[in-house]
CSV table of C-alpha atoms in Angstrom, one decimal:
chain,number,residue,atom,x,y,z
A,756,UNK,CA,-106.1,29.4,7.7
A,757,UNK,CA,-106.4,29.8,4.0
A,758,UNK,CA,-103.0,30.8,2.5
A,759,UNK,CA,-101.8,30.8,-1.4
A,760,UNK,CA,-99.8,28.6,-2.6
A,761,UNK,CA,-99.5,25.2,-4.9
A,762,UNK,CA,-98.6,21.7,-4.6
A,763,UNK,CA,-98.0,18.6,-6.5
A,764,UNK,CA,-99.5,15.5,-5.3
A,765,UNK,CA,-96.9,12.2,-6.0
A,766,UNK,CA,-97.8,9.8,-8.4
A,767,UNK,CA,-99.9,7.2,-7.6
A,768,UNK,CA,-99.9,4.2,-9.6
A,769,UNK,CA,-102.7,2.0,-9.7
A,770,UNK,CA,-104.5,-0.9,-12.6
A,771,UNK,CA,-102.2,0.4,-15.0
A,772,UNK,CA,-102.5,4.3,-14.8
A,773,UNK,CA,-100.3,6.7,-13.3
A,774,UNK,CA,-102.0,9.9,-11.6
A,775,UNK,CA,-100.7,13.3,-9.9
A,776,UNK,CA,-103.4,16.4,-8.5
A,777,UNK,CA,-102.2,19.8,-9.1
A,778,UNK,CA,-103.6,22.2,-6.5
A,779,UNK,CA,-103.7,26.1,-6.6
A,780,UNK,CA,-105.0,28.7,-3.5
A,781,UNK,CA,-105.1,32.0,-4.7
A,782,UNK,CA,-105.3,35.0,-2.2
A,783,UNK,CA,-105.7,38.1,-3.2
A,784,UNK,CA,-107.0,41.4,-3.3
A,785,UNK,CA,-110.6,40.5,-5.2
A,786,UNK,CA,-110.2,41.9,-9.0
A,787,UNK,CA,-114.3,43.0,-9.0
A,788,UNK,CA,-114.3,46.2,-6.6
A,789,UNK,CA,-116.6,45.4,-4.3
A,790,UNK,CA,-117.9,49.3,-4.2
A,791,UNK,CA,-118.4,49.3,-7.5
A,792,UNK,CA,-119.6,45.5,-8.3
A,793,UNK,CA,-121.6,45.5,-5.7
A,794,UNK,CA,-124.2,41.9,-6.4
A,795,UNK,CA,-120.9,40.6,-8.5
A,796,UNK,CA,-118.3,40.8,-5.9
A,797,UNK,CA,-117.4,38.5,-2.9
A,798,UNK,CA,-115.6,40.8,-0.6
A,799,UNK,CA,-112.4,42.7,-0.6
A,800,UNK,CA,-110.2,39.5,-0.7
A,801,UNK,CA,-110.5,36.9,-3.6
A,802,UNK,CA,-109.7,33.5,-2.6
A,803,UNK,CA,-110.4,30.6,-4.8
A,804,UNK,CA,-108.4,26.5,-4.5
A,805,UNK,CA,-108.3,24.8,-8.2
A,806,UNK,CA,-108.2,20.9,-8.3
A,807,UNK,CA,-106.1,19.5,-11.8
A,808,UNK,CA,-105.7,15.9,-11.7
A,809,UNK,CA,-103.9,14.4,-15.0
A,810,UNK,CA,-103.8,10.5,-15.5
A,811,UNK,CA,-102.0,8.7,-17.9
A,812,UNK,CA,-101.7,4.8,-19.1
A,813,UNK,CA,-98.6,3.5,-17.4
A,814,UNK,CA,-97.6,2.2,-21.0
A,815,UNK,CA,-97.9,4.9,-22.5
A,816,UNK,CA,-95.8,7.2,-19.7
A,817,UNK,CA,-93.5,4.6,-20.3
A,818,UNK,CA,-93.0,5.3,-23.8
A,819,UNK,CA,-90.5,7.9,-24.9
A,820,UNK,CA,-91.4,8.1,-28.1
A,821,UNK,CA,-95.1,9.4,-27.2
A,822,UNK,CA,-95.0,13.4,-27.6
A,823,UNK,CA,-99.0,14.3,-28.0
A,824,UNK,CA,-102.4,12.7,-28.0
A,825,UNK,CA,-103.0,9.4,-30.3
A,826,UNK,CA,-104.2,10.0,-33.6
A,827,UNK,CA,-107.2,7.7,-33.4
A,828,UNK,CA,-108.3,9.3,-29.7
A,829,UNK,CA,-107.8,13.1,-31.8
A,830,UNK,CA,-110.2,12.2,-34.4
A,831,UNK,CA,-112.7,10.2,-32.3
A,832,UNK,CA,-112.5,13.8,-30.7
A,833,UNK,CA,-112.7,15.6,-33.6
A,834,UNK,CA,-116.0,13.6,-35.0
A,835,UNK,CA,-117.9,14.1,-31.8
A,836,UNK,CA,-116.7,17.5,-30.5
A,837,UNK,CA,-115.6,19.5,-33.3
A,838,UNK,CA,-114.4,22.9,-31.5
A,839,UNK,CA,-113.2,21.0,-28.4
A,840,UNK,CA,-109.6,21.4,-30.0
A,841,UNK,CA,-110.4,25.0,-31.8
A,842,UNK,CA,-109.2,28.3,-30.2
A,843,UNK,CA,-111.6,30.5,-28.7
A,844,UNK,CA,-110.1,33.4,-29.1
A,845,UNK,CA,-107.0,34.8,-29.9
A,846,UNK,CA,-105.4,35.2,-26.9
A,847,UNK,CA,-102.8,38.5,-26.9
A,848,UNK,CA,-102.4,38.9,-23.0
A,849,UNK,CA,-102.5,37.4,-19.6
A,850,UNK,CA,-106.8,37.0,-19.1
A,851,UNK,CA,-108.8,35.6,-16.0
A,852,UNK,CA,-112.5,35.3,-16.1
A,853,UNK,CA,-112.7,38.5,-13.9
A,854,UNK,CA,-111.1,40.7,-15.9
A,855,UNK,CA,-113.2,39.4,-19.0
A,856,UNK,CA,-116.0,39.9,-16.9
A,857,UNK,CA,-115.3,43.4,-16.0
A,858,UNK,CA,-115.0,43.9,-20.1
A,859,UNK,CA,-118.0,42.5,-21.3
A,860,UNK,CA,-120.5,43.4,-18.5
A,861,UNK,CA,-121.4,46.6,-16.3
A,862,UNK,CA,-122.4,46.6,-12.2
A,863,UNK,CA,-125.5,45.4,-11.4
């Protein structure tokens, strides 16, 4: 049975990096009508499971004084993927990618 929630995986520490999966289930009624968005729509229930895992160097989790990315890995970054740091939009509210959807697009 598929039911919503989230979880934290523990740390797992291996070769010098430190790693944790975040997992999300989302169940819910589905944003996109199904009536209405008829080719777009999946049903009457959304359900979707997200996968985040985040590593870190073990040195560098270590170290307290480490708030944000390293310079020289930001403008390695920066050279090679200049808007990977830009905003995309000004963001004013709450947005999911159905609900943009439903905004910039008509049913099929």
């Amino acid at each position: 049975m598929f039911t919503a929630g989230g979880s934290f995986s523990e740390w797992l520490v291996s070769g010098g990096t430190a790693r944790f999966t975040r997992e999300t289930r989302v169940d819910s009624p589905h944003p996109l009508d199904p009536a209405v968005w008829k080719l777009e729509s999946s049903g009457s229930r959304f359900r979707a499971l997200t996968l985040r895992s985040n590593s870190v160097a073990t040195r560098d989790l270590a170290n307290a004084a480490l708030t944000s990315i390293p310079a020289a890995l930001r403008a390695r970054i920066d050279s090679r993927f200049p808007e990977w740091f830009a905003p995309v939009l000004p963001w004013r509210e709450p947005m999911s990618f159905m609900r943009w959807h439903q905004r910039q697009r008509r049913p099929e």
